[in-house]
Coordinates of C-alpha atoms in Angstrom, one line a residue:
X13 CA 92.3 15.2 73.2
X14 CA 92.5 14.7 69.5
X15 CA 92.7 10.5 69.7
X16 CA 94.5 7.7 71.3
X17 CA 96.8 6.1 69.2
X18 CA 97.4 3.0 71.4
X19 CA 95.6 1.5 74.7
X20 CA 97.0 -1.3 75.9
X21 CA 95.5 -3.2 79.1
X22 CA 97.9 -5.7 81.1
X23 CA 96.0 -6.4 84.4
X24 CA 92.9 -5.4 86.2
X25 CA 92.4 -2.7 88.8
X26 CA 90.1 -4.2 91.7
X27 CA 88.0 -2.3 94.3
X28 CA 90.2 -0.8 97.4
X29 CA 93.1 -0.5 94.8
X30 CA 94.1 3.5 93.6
X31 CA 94.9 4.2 90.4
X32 CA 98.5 6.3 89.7
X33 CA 98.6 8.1 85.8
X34 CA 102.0 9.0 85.3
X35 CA 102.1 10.7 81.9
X36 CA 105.0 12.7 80.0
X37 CA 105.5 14.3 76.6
X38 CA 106.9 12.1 74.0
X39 CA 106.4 14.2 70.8
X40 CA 105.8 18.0 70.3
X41 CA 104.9 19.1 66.9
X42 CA 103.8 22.7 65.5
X43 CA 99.8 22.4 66.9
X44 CA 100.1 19.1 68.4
X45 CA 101.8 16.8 70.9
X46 CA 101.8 13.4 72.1
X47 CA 101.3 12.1 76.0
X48 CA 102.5 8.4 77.1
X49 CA 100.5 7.8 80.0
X50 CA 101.4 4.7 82.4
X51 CA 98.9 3.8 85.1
X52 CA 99.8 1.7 87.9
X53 CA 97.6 0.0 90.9
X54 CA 98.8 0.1 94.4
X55 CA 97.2 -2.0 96.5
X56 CA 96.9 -1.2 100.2
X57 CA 100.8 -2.1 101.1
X58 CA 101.8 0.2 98.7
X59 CA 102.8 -2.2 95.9
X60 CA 102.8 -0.8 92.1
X61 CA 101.9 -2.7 89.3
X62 CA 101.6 -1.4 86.0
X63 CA 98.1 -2.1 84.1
X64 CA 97.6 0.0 81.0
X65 CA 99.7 2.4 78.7
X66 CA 98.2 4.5 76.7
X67 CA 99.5 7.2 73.6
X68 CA 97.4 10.3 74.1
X69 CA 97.5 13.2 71.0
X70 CA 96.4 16.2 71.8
X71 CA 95.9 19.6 69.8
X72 CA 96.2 23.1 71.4
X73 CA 93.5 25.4 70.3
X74 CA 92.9 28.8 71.4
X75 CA 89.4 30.0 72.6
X76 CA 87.6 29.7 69.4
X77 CA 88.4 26.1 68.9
X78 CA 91.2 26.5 66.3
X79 CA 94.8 24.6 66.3
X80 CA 97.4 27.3 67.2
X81 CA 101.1 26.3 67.8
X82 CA 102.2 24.5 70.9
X83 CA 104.0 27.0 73.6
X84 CA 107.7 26.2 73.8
X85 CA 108.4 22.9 76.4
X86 CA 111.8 21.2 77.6
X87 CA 111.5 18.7 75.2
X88 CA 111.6 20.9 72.4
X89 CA 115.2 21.6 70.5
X90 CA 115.2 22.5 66.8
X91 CA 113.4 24.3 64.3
X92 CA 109.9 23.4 63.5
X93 CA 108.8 23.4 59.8
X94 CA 106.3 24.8 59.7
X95 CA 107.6 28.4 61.1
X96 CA 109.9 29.5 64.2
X97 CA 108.7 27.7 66.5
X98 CA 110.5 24.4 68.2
X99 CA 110.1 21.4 67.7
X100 CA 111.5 17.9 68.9
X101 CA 114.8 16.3 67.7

């Protein structure tokens, strides 16, 4: 994880409750993307209530800690700039 652009908390989480992350892609760039991450808490009758969202960017690096280019993902659909690869639209 390279940073977390936004963390917003709307309600508490209290003991007995668990704790759902739901998170998908909303941005793919050449060495980087970016991860919306909604997490609910469902008390013990199975009700859902949403309590944070959070923007996650992350950077994939190869073993020796360098950016390298993100591998190819469903939400990616044109040309990036910055070679061949693909990037969002």
């Amino acid at each position: 994880t390279a940073a977390i652009d936004n963390l917003q908390f709307q309600a508490p989480a209290y003991t007995g409750d668990m704790i759902v992350l739901q998170g998908r892609v909303t941005y793919v760039g050449c060495t980087s993307m970016e991860v919306r991450v909604d997490t609910y808490r469902e008390a013990l009758d199975g009700t859902r209530e949403l309590i944070n969202i959070s923007y996650i960017d992350m950077v994939s690096i190869n073993c020796k800690g360098e950016p390298i280019e993100v591998p190819a993902t469903e939400v990616m659909r044109k040309p990036c700039a910055c070679n061949d690869s693909m990037a969002p639209m």
